[in-house]
Amino acid sequence: MFFASDNTSGAPPEIMAALVRANEGYQRSYGGDALMAEVQARIRDLFDAPEAVVHLVATGTAANALALALFCPPWGAVFCHRHAHVAEDECGAPEFYTAGAKLVLVDGTHGRMAPEALEKAVVRTGTSVHDVQRGMLTVTNVTEAGTVYAPADVAALTALARAHGLPCHMDGARFANALVATGATPAEMTWKAGIDVLSFGGTKNGLLGVEAVVIFDPARAWEFELRRKRAGHLFSKHRYLSAQFAAYLDDGLWLRLAEAANRSAARLAQGLAALPGAGLTHPVQANMVFGWFPADGHARARAAGAAYNDLPGAQPGAVRLVCSWCTTDADVDRFLTLISG
Amino acid sequence: MFFASDNTSGAPPEIMAALVRANEGYQRSYGGDALMAEVQARIRDLFDAPEAVVHLVATGTAANALALALFCPPWGAVFCHRHAHVAEDECGAPEFYTAGAKLVLVDGTHGRMAPEALEKAVVRTGTSVHDVQRGMLTVTNVTEAGTVYAPADVAALTALARAHGLPCHMDGARFANALVATGATPAEMTWKAGIDVLSFGGTKNGLLGVEAVVIFDPARAWEFELRRKRAGHLFSKHRYLSAQFAAYLDDGLWLRLAEAANRSAARLAQGLAALPGAGLTHPVQANMVFGWFPADGHARARAAGAAYNDLPGAQPGAVRLVCSWCTTDADVDRFLTLISG
Amino acid sequence: MFFASDNTSGAPPEIMAALVRANEGYQRSYGGDALMAEVQARIRDLFDAPEAVVHLVATGTAANALALALFCPPWGAVFCHRHAHVAEDECGAPEFYTAGAKLVLVDGTHGRMAPEALEKAVVRTGTSVHDVQRGMLTVTNVTEAGTVYAPADVAALTALARAHGLPCHMDGARFANALVATGATPAEMTWKAGIDVLSFGGTKNGLLGVEAVVIFDPARAWEFELRRKRAGHLFSKHRYLSAQFAAYLDDGLWLRLAEAANRSAARLAQGLAALPGAGLTHPVQANMVFGWFPADGHARARAAGAAYNDLPGAQPGAVRLVCSWCTTDADVDRFLTLISG
Amino acid sequence: MFFASDNTSGAPPEIMAALVRANEGYQRSYGGDALMAEVQARIRDLFDAPEAVVHLVATGTAANALALALFCPPWGAVFCHRHAHVAEDECGAPEFYTAGAKLVLVDGTHGRMAPEALEKAVVRTGTSVHDVQRGMLTVTNVTEAGTVYAPADVAALTALARAHGLPCHMDGARFANALVATGATPAEMTWKAGIDVLSFGGTKNGLLGVEAVVIFDPARAWEFELRRKRAGHLFSKHRYLSAQFAAYLDDGLWLRLAEAANRSAARLAQGLAALPGAGLTHPVQANMVFGWFPADGHARARAAGAAYNDLPGAQPGAVRLVCSWCTTDADVDRFLTLISG
């Protein structure tokens, strides 16, 4: 009953097997390994984007911060949701990597930026020499509230941004979960919806620690490589990153893992919603459940070893429960039984 | 016959087994895993430094740049050898992490800073408000020329630095190789020789990608954690880093791996030195051989698939040959046969 | 009828005369001039702060950004009013100088931070490694809305900040106007009210371009000097800055200039409040008037050459009118006549 | 007898008069003053560069650091003479403004980069992802050794740089002195010789504190403005900078001031060279004299109040003597008499 985070889970056997295979023999270092070329080719294919440039890093914070720094100058504003990961959970990595850009916080219910709030924030950000300039947009999908933007929702935001000349990033730490939730293709969710650069997450969905940065405009490729190296995020034994991501894409493993996680969350949400004295805070659309339940349920769950995060705030008993690829129905059902008393 | 770099090798079976073991079940993320506490305890023990703080990152560039940034202000000078890795191979990572410190290049033969050259460089770096200030010292051991500083050599440099109030870093990307070469203990080579912070390498010596930063003054611990997080170098699934490093330290595996690499290099050096028309550029003291041999030897070796780096410069036929834990005597002997014609 | 900004005014004759006097002969450069020692001594006296360190720079943005960088680490949050100058009018200078700190915007009516809003913002800023850390407080006095904090108001905010260990800065671009408005002494308004560092403005109050940074903890002095030099804000012919500030302090000139400006604003406010269809947006406490008046008044004023800033927003006809030391009663009265039709 | 620096001198009466004139009435702030448009127009004319963009700042360090940051990315190398002002006298301002670029030091006698040394330094700076990249060239004219590059000397260096795709900056803190020394026109010395951006000094040649940055490619203009503002170098009461520079250009005042300074230095050099036990270290081509003279001469000169800088180093009695626009023949002759015993 580990619902604390998807990053408390391990990796599925396919990934571990790929790592062990990749360990054989010698391989060129720093991304010159044979598997990396394959990863790029397959991602181009998958995204129907034959010119896209793909680079791997080991953490989501690195992927996001490098992507933002690639498109936003030091004097730029990055428009993001008030509770975006880049704003709340990265200890200022975007500011560090961009050399001082400013995150402008945009409101919106259930973790989703409201288009009118975005428009207002952009317009309020001035264009005189005294102002931090309008820099770029970043959209998190799955959101921090566990909700999902459909491609049309993304396009509504990027259209506003693009009307002001702003490039657009998607923080897809849970990209697979968003695709599974919406049925969208990778292309529909990204460049066809106005996205210039994607953090394509793997770690939360079953890898040991790999994220792909997908840059749809190849003119930026070399600058990205320099920024990555300079930040210490270019791996010498890069083959281990490549191997994980290649296996992740094999036979749709990445989508199957996400499906499993989303399904567990749906089961959990359904059970929770039906409990007396319990409820859901946000619509459950991917692999995270935000809700609340009574104190005695908490006591029993914790006593039985359940791990999850309390969310101190207005609603007593509020929690975040995250399911991962390896959450079982038995875990979910046992947890529901415990909290229902 | 892969002598291009120690980072073209894979990991020994003990490390892969540890990874697979670590993959079981759920673990707290971001360094809260059970193994990390063990890694810190064992490194404290190994270094006879009960208060040392240990943090793991995945690349040597990250370890070095974070360590320098921890001790050198933006307006400081970092004194390093003219050909140090931090100066020549990190695309300016020290400058990025320190927010603009200046590397001051110190001369010295065979990759080792000459104490008198260091003293001169420090004194020449002024102390008025117009000057970049004297910041810190960084010593690479094993050096970039494959030579080694004994503890007394390190102490000679750090004594000069400390006389000017400068903290001292050791880039130990090949720390195990340096210990094996000198017979020094970890403590003798570091804090007893005046070192404040160590990049304790694992990747070049058989890990997939882990370096420990060992900080002997615990007062700096929290700042390090913030800098690491902010740089995107705090791993969510940190257990995989911990597991590698724990296995690395088990039963002296790390020293055995380095011994094997050093022994191969010695065998290679001996053979090379004996060849007509060939020779050694630097004393061979660890796992790297710098030397030269005739053009026809190059032709035969390359035709047979040998991988190594040419060193364009004064000496025709000059090369760097790096041995790793998995270099075999057969590899070495076959290579020597090929180049001797 | 120039009400666009206090920085569209020139300097009073006393200042110009001091400049001309300072131009005689040779003087040591970079702050070693004889007048600078006098300026520091007099400011120490004036603030009853015998250990305070005083440095001069030429712009308010430099004074603020250097002061913030001196006290807030790159991973820190700077708590400021939502409409503070540092947040809205410096093109990200605080972020540049601090190497990426984050401004956290605090609400409060009429430009004044509400203590409870500050407390909430500080508490919401976490203390885990994932969070930008609580860094420092900055209070603008006179505020951007033309209102003034009394020493007790300042102390209420700094007490909250200090309870969380945060140092406190005052942006006193209009410091003289705030003192005149409240009757407080310099000491009462600053260190006695919990302020660690002050931007003591001169430019908006009659200098050509000089601000003093007053640091109440002398331990920070040398770091400030290095930061100033490194930013290109140490003047070689520093005597001209010293001379202006010395003359500014002579015989209370600085307070007389501020009194004149505040008096003009009070006259203007009184007239405006009495007009039909007009009103005041914020209490007028110093030298700035925020209000509104009918469109035909605007037309007549503009036709007659009046200069002032429209404030696009909810209230039609809203304006900011700034008085300076050289605003005359005739200017004010003529303007009032014009807008009253 | 003030030979310590040209920045220990004041301003000529024409400049003070212009300041006083500029003080009249109201003026738009932040560079919107009427005089600024005139300054730009006249500099365009003077440089035969109708599209050049001109911005004013108050210090040479700001001019240089902003110019470098405009053309060199954080991961770039700035090639400069080993003893350039940017390398030795700005406390790391270039590193701060560029967000971490690396100064690569190029040798050459008498303060002038040797073209072959520049070529070697550029070539040695690699182009792989591990290398700090080739960034830009900066040439100081007048050099720190008091020598001068003729336009052909500048062109020889910029041609090498441009062959590698590098933009070129000239630090012209003593630009007028270099023009007077060589008889070159502003255009010949700059864009016709391959310069992209010039720090056009005023302060050392008689202004209170103004330097013009002349950018020959107008596409960079807006980025420069943002960088300047963000650094706190945009003056609100900008009129005082404009007025100084306009007066500086009036009737060739700037060239007359430089001529006077150069003439004094020539007189001083001639006298010094003729003394027994004395000599010149570098050719004297502008307003600085590097030489040496006996200890008793030092004793007498200092006793009589002469101010100048000793240059501790190999040659006993070595000094730097700087003449300015207001150095008199009487000063020079008296000094020569004193040191000749």
Short mmCIF file of C-alpha atoms in Angstrom, two decimals, chain B:
data_model
loop_
_atom_site.label_atom_id
_atom_site.label_comp_id
_atom_site.label_asym_id
_atom_site.label_seq_id
_atom_site.Cartn_x
_atom_site.Cartn_y
_atom_site.Cartn_z
CA MET B 1 41.00 -3.71 -27.20
CA PHE B 2 39.06 -0.72 -25.90
CA PHE B 3 41.50 1.81 -24.55
CA ALA B 4 39.51 4.92 -25.48
CA SER B 5 38.31 5.62 -21.97
CA ASP B 6 37.44 3.88 -18.75
CA ASN B 7 33.90 5.05 -19.35
CA THR B 8 33.42 2.82 -22.37
CA SER B 9 33.41 -0.19 -20.01
CA GLY B 10 30.37 -1.61 -18.35
CA ALA B 11 29.82 -2.55 -14.74
CA PRO B 12 31.02 -5.72 -12.97
CA PRO B 13 28.45 -8.36 -12.05
CA GLU B 14 28.42 -7.39 -8.37
CA ILE B 15 27.10 -3.96 -9.28
CA MET B 16 24.44 -5.27 -11.65
CA ALA B 17 23.32 -7.75 -9.01
CA ALA B 18 23.04 -4.98 -6.46
CA LEU B 19 20.90 -2.94 -8.85
CA VAL B 20 18.58 -5.85 -9.38
CA ARG B 21 18.30 -6.41 -5.63
CA ALA B 22 17.60 -2.75 -5.03
CA ASN B 23 14.75 -2.87 -7.49
CA GLU B 24 12.58 -4.97 -5.19
CA GLY B 25 9.59 -3.35 -3.58
CA TYR B 26 9.00 0.22 -2.56
CA GLN B 27 11.63 2.60 -1.23
CA ARG B 28 11.52 6.18 0.00
CA SER B 29 12.69 8.55 -2.66
CA TYR B 30 15.14 11.48 -2.83
CA GLY B 31 17.84 9.90 -0.70
CA GLY B 32 15.56 8.69 2.05
CA ASP B 33 16.20 5.08 1.04
CA ALA B 34 17.64 2.67 3.58
CA LEU B 35 20.82 2.06 1.60
CA MET B 36 21.84 5.70 1.56
CA ALA B 37 22.22 5.82 5.32
CA GLU B 38 24.44 2.78 5.03
CA VAL B 39 26.56 4.36 2.30
CA GLN B 40 27.16 7.43 4.42
CA ALA B 41 28.02 5.37 7.49
CA ARG B 42 30.48 3.25 5.57
CA ILE B 43 32.21 6.18 3.93
CA ARG B 44 32.55 7.88 7.29
CA ASP B 45 34.13 4.72 8.57
CA LEU B 46 36.37 4.26 5.59
CA PHE B 47 37.63 7.82 5.87
CA ASP B 48 37.83 7.79 9.64
CA ALA B 49 35.67 10.89 9.47
CA PRO B 50 32.65 10.42 11.70
CA GLU B 51 31.14 13.79 10.83
CA ALA B 52 31.67 13.77 7.10
CA VAL B 53 28.61 14.32 4.99
CA VAL B 54 28.12 12.18 1.91
CA HIS B 55 25.87 12.88 -1.06
CA LEU B 56 25.57 11.01 -4.33
CA VAL B 57 25.28 12.39 -7.83
CA ALA B 58 25.42 10.67 -11.17
CA THR B 59 28.26 12.40 -13.00
CA GLY B 60 31.76 13.57 -12.24
CA THR B 61 31.07 16.98 -13.69
CA ALA B 62 28.17 17.42 -11.27
CA ALA B 63 30.28 16.27 -8.33
CA ASN B 64 33.11 18.65 -9.17
CA ALA B 65 31.01 21.66 -10.07
CA LEU B 66 28.81 21.35 -6.99
CA ALA B 67 31.84 20.91 -4.74
CA LEU B 68 33.52 23.99 -6.18
CA ALA B 69 30.36 26.05 -5.93
CA LEU B 70 30.02 25.05 -2.30
CA PHE B 71 33.36 26.57 -1.37
CA CYS B 72 34.12 29.28 -3.94
CA PRO B 73 32.14 32.51 -4.25
CA PRO B 74 31.26 33.90 -7.69
CA TRP B 75 34.11 36.39 -7.44
CA GLY B 76 36.69 33.76 -6.49
CA ALA B 77 39.55 32.18 -8.38
CA VAL B 78 39.79 28.40 -8.49
CA PHE B 79 43.42 27.34 -8.79
CA CYS B 80 43.78 24.19 -10.87
CA HIS B 81 46.27 22.52 -13.14
CA ARG B 82 46.37 23.94 -16.65
CA HIS B 83 44.99 20.68 -18.02
CA ALA B 84 42.60 19.77 -15.22
CA HIS B 85 39.31 18.15 -16.16
CA VAL B 86 37.42 21.09 -14.65
CA ALA B 87 39.32 23.43 -16.96
CA GLU B 88 39.29 21.44 -20.18
CA ASP B 89 36.48 18.92 -20.25
CA GLU B 90 33.37 20.26 -18.54
CA CYS B 91 32.16 22.94 -20.96
CA GLY B 92 32.39 25.53 -18.24
CA ALA B 93 30.42 23.67 -15.57
CA PRO B 94 32.48 25.21 -12.74
CA GLU B 95 31.72 28.68 -14.07
CA PHE B 96 28.02 27.83 -14.37
CA TYR B 97 27.69 26.36 -10.90
CA THR B 98 29.77 28.99 -9.13
CA ALA B 99 27.94 31.79 -10.99
CA GLY B 100 31.09 32.99 -12.66
CA ALA B 101 34.22 32.05 -10.72
CA LYS B 102 37.46 32.13 -12.68
CA LEU B 103 39.71 29.12 -13.18
CA VAL B 104 43.34 30.17 -12.79
CA LEU B 105 45.59 27.74 -14.59
CA VAL B 106 48.68 26.50 -12.80
CA ASP B 107 51.57 24.84 -14.60
CA GLY B 108 53.44 21.70 -13.64
CA THR B 109 54.93 18.74 -15.47
CA HIS B 110 53.15 15.44 -16.00
CA GLY B 111 49.79 16.84 -14.95
CA ARG B 112 50.91 17.72 -11.43
CA MET B 113 50.76 21.29 -10.17
CA ALA B 114 54.20 22.52 -9.17
CA PRO B 115 53.97 24.02 -5.65
CA GLU B 116 56.03 27.05 -6.66
CA ALA B 117 53.75 27.63 -9.65
CA LEU B 118 50.73 27.43 -7.39
CA GLU B 119 52.26 29.88 -4.94
CA LYS B 120 53.03 32.28 -7.75
CA ALA B 121 49.52 32.02 -9.15
CA VAL B 122 47.94 32.65 -5.76
CA VAL B 123 50.15 35.61 -4.99
CA ARG B 124 49.59 37.10 -8.43
CA THR B 125 45.85 36.91 -7.81
CA GLY B 126 45.26 40.14 -6.04
CA THR B 127 43.23 41.10 -3.04
CA SER B 128 42.02 44.56 -4.04
CA VAL B 129 38.40 45.20 -4.96
CA HIS B 130 39.37 45.18 -8.64
CA ASP B 131 40.65 41.62 -8.49
CA VAL B 132 38.95 38.31 -8.71
CA GLN B 133 39.67 37.10 -5.19
CA ARG B 134 41.66 34.06 -4.13
CA GLY B 135 39.01 31.38 -3.90
CA MET B 136 40.04 27.77 -3.57
CA LEU B 137 42.33 24.98 -4.73
CA THR B 138 41.34 21.90 -6.69
CA VAL B 139 43.70 18.99 -7.19
CA THR B 140 42.97 16.10 -9.56
CA ASN B 141 44.17 12.71 -8.38
CA VAL B 142 44.81 10.60 -10.55
CA THR B 143 45.91 13.56 -12.72
CA GLU B 144 44.87 14.04 -16.31
CA ALA B 145 48.34 12.83 -17.30
CA GLY B 146 47.88 9.54 -15.49
CA THR B 147 50.27 10.43 -12.69
CA VAL B 148 49.47 10.34 -9.02
CA TYR B 149 49.96 12.66 -6.08
CA ALA B 150 51.08 10.91 -2.90
CA PRO B 151 49.50 12.30 0.28
CA ALA B 152 52.63 14.34 0.93
CA ASP B 153 52.34 15.90 -2.54
CA VAL B 154 48.73 16.81 -1.85
CA ALA B 155 49.67 18.22 1.53
CA ALA B 156 52.39 20.36 -0.01
CA LEU B 157 49.80 22.02 -2.24
CA THR B 158 47.07 22.35 0.33
CA ALA B 159 49.51 23.83 2.85
CA LEU B 160 50.25 26.63 0.41
CA ALA B 161 46.57 27.14 -0.25
CA ARG B 162 45.64 27.07 3.41
CA ALA B 163 48.32 29.60 4.23
CA HIS B 164 46.24 31.95 2.06
CA GLY B 165 42.99 30.81 3.65
CA LEU B 166 41.81 28.72 0.71
CA PRO B 167 39.68 25.59 1.03
CA CYS B 168 40.79 22.57 -0.98
CA HIS B 169 38.97 20.14 -3.25
CA MET B 170 40.13 16.86 -4.72
CA ASP B 171 38.72 15.68 -8.02
CA GLY B 172 38.94 11.95 -7.39
CA ALA B 173 37.23 10.68 -10.52
CA ARG B 174 39.91 7.98 -10.31
CA PHE B 175 40.32 8.15 -6.54
CA ALA B 176 40.51 4.36 -6.12
CA ASN B 177 43.29 4.17 -8.70
CA ALA B 178 45.24 6.83 -6.83
CA LEU B 179 44.87 5.00 -3.51
CA VAL B 180 45.94 1.70 -5.00
CA ALA B 181 48.90 3.38 -6.66
CA THR B 182 50.15 5.01 -3.50
CA GLY B 183 49.01 2.64 -0.81
CA ALA B 184 47.50 5.59 1.04
CA THR B 185 44.34 5.28 3.10
CA PRO B 186 41.33 7.40 2.15
CA ALA B 187 41.93 9.58 5.20
CA GLU B 188 45.63 10.07 4.45
CA MET B 189 44.83 11.10 0.91
CA THR B 190 42.13 13.56 1.86
CA TRP B 191 41.42 15.36 5.11
CA LYS B 192 44.72 14.42 6.67
CA ALA B 193 46.35 15.97 3.62
CA GLY B 194 44.28 19.14 3.86
CA ILE B 195 41.34 18.31 1.60
CA ASP B 196 37.93 19.81 2.52
CA VAL B 197 35.77 18.14 -0.07
CA LEU B 198 36.27 15.13 -2.32
CA SER B 199 34.66 13.97 -5.54
CA PHE B 200 34.90 10.25 -4.87
CA GLY B 201 34.52 8.66 -8.28
CA GLY B 202 32.69 5.47 -9.07
CA THR B 203 31.72 5.70 -12.74
CA LYS B 204 35.14 5.34 -14.32
CA ASN B 205 35.88 2.43 -11.99
CA GLY B 206 32.92 0.22 -12.74
CA LEU B 207 29.67 1.91 -11.73
CA LEU B 208 26.93 2.81 -14.19
CA GLY B 209 27.03 6.41 -13.07
CA VAL B 210 27.56 7.41 -9.45
CA GLU B 211 29.99 9.70 -7.69
CA ALA B 212 30.01 10.45 -3.99
CA VAL B 213 30.72 13.94 -2.76
CA VAL B 214 32.38 13.72 0.65
CA ILE B 215 32.28 16.95 2.62
CA PHE B 216 34.47 16.90 5.70
CA ASP B 217 32.86 19.97 7.27
CA PRO B 218 29.24 19.09 8.07
CA ALA B 219 28.27 22.76 8.35
CA ARG B 220 28.06 22.84 4.55
CA ALA B 221 25.71 19.89 4.24
CA TRP B 222 22.39 21.64 3.80
CA GLU B 223 23.67 24.15 1.29
CA PHE B 224 25.00 21.25 -0.74
CA GLU B 225 21.61 19.60 -0.73
CA LEU B 226 19.92 22.74 -1.95
CA ARG B 227 22.50 23.25 -4.68
CA ARG B 228 22.14 19.63 -5.80
CA LYS B 229 18.35 19.76 -5.93
CA ARG B 230 18.34 23.10 -7.71
CA ALA B 231 20.65 21.66 -10.33
CA GLY B 232 18.40 18.68 -10.97
CA HIS B 233 20.94 16.26 -9.53
CA LEU B 234 18.82 14.89 -6.71
CA PHE B 235 17.44 11.59 -7.95
CA SER B 236 13.88 10.64 -7.08
CA LYS B 237 14.63 6.92 -7.32
CA HIS B 238 17.82 7.48 -5.40
CA ARG B 239 17.97 3.86 -4.28
CA TYR B 240 19.72 2.92 -7.51
CA LEU B 241 22.59 5.27 -6.78
CA SER B 242 22.85 4.09 -3.18
CA ALA B 243 22.80 0.45 -4.22
CA GLN B 244 25.64 0.92 -6.66
CA PHE B 245 27.81 2.71 -4.20
CA ALA B 246 27.10 0.27 -1.40
CA ALA B 247 28.08 -2.63 -3.60
CA TYR B 248 31.15 -0.72 -4.77
CA LEU B 249 32.38 -0.51 -1.19
CA ASP B 250 31.49 -4.14 -0.35
CA ASP B 251 34.50 -6.30 0.43
CA GLY B 252 36.82 -3.76 -1.14
CA LEU B 253 35.37 -4.25 -4.62
CA TRP B 254 36.25 -0.65 -5.51
CA LEU B 255 39.93 -1.22 -4.72
CA ARG B 256 40.05 -4.54 -6.53
CA LEU B 257 38.60 -2.97 -9.66
CA ALA B 258 41.19 -0.21 -9.54
CA GLU B 259 44.01 -2.63 -8.92
CA ALA B 260 43.04 -4.58 -12.00
CA ALA B 261 42.98 -1.42 -14.11
CA ASN B 262 46.31 -0.18 -12.77
CA ARG B 263 47.91 -3.59 -13.33
CA SER B 264 46.75 -3.65 -16.94
CA ALA B 265 48.17 -0.21 -17.50
CA ALA B 266 51.49 -1.21 -16.01
CA ARG B 267 51.65 -4.24 -18.29
CA LEU B 268 50.80 -2.08 -21.28
CA ALA B 269 53.36 0.55 -20.32
CA GLN B 270 56.09 -1.98 -19.87
CA GLY B 271 55.42 -3.44 -23.26
CA LEU B 272 55.21 -0.07 -24.94
CA ALA B 273 58.41 1.23 -23.39
CA ALA B 274 60.28 -1.78 -24.73
CA LEU B 275 59.21 -1.27 -28.33
CA PRO B 276 61.58 0.30 -30.82
CA GLY B 277 60.34 3.68 -31.98
CA ALA B 278 57.95 3.88 -29.05
CA GLY B 279 58.03 5.46 -25.62
CA LEU B 280 56.14 6.87 -22.68
CA THR B 281 55.21 10.53 -22.39
CA HIS B 282 54.38 10.51 -18.69
CA PRO B 283 55.25 8.13 -15.87
CA VAL B 284 52.54 5.47 -15.76
CA GLN B 285 51.29 5.33 -12.20
CA ALA B 286 47.64 4.41 -12.41
CA ASN B 287 45.37 3.19 -15.21
CA MET B 288 46.33 5.52 -18.04
CA VAL B 289 49.23 5.22 -20.45
CA PHE B 290 50.45 8.23 -22.41
CA GLY B 291 53.02 7.32 -25.03
CA TRP B 292 53.73 7.01 -28.70
CA PHE B 293 54.48 4.34 -31.28
CA PRO B 294 55.12 4.17 -35.02
CA ALA B 295 52.56 4.81 -37.71
CA ASP B 296 52.50 1.25 -38.98
CA GLY B 297 51.63 0.06 -35.49
CA HIS B 298 48.70 2.48 -35.51
CA ALA B 299 47.57 1.14 -38.86
CA ARG B 300 47.60 -2.46 -37.71
CA ALA B 301 45.95 -1.73 -34.37
CA ARG B 302 43.15 0.29 -35.90
CA ALA B 303 42.61 -2.28 -38.63
CA ALA B 304 42.17 -4.90 -35.92
CA GLY B 305 39.55 -2.76 -34.20
CA ALA B 306 41.52 -1.21 -31.36
CA ALA B 307 39.91 1.92 -29.94
CA TYR B 308 42.01 4.67 -28.38
CA ASN B 309 42.58 8.41 -28.63
CA ASP B 310 45.27 10.06 -30.70
CA LEU B 311 46.81 13.10 -29.09
CA PRO B 312 47.58 15.56 -31.83
CA GLY B 313 50.64 17.59 -30.84
CA ALA B 314 54.38 17.67 -31.04
CA GLN B 315 55.12 13.95 -30.79
CA PRO B 316 53.93 12.00 -33.86
CA GLY B 317 52.00 8.88 -33.03
CA ALA B 318 51.12 10.05 -29.52
CA VAL B 319 48.19 8.38 -27.80
CA ARG B 320 46.25 8.02 -24.59
CA LEU B 321 45.45 4.44 -23.64
CA VAL B 322 43.11 3.90 -20.73
CA CYS B 323 42.68 0.59 -18.98
CA SER B 324 39.64 -0.26 -16.93
CA TRP B 325 38.64 -2.93 -14.45
CA CYS B 326 37.71 -5.23 -17.32
CA THR B 327 40.79 -4.86 -19.49
CA THR B 328 42.33 -8.32 -19.87
CA ASP B 329 45.94 -9.36 -20.20
CA ALA B 330 44.94 -10.87 -23.52
CA ASP B 331 43.71 -7.46 -24.72
CA VAL B 332 46.94 -5.83 -23.67
CA ASP B 333 49.16 -8.46 -25.17
CA ARG B 334 47.29 -8.57 -28.44
CA PHE B 335 47.49 -4.80 -28.70
CA LEU B 336 51.24 -4.84 -28.00
CA THR B 337 51.75 -7.51 -30.62
CA LEU B 338 49.81 -5.50 -33.15
CA ILE B 339 51.70 -2.28 -32.64
CA SER B 340 55.11 -3.93 -32.50
CA GLY B 341 54.65 -5.27 -35.99
#
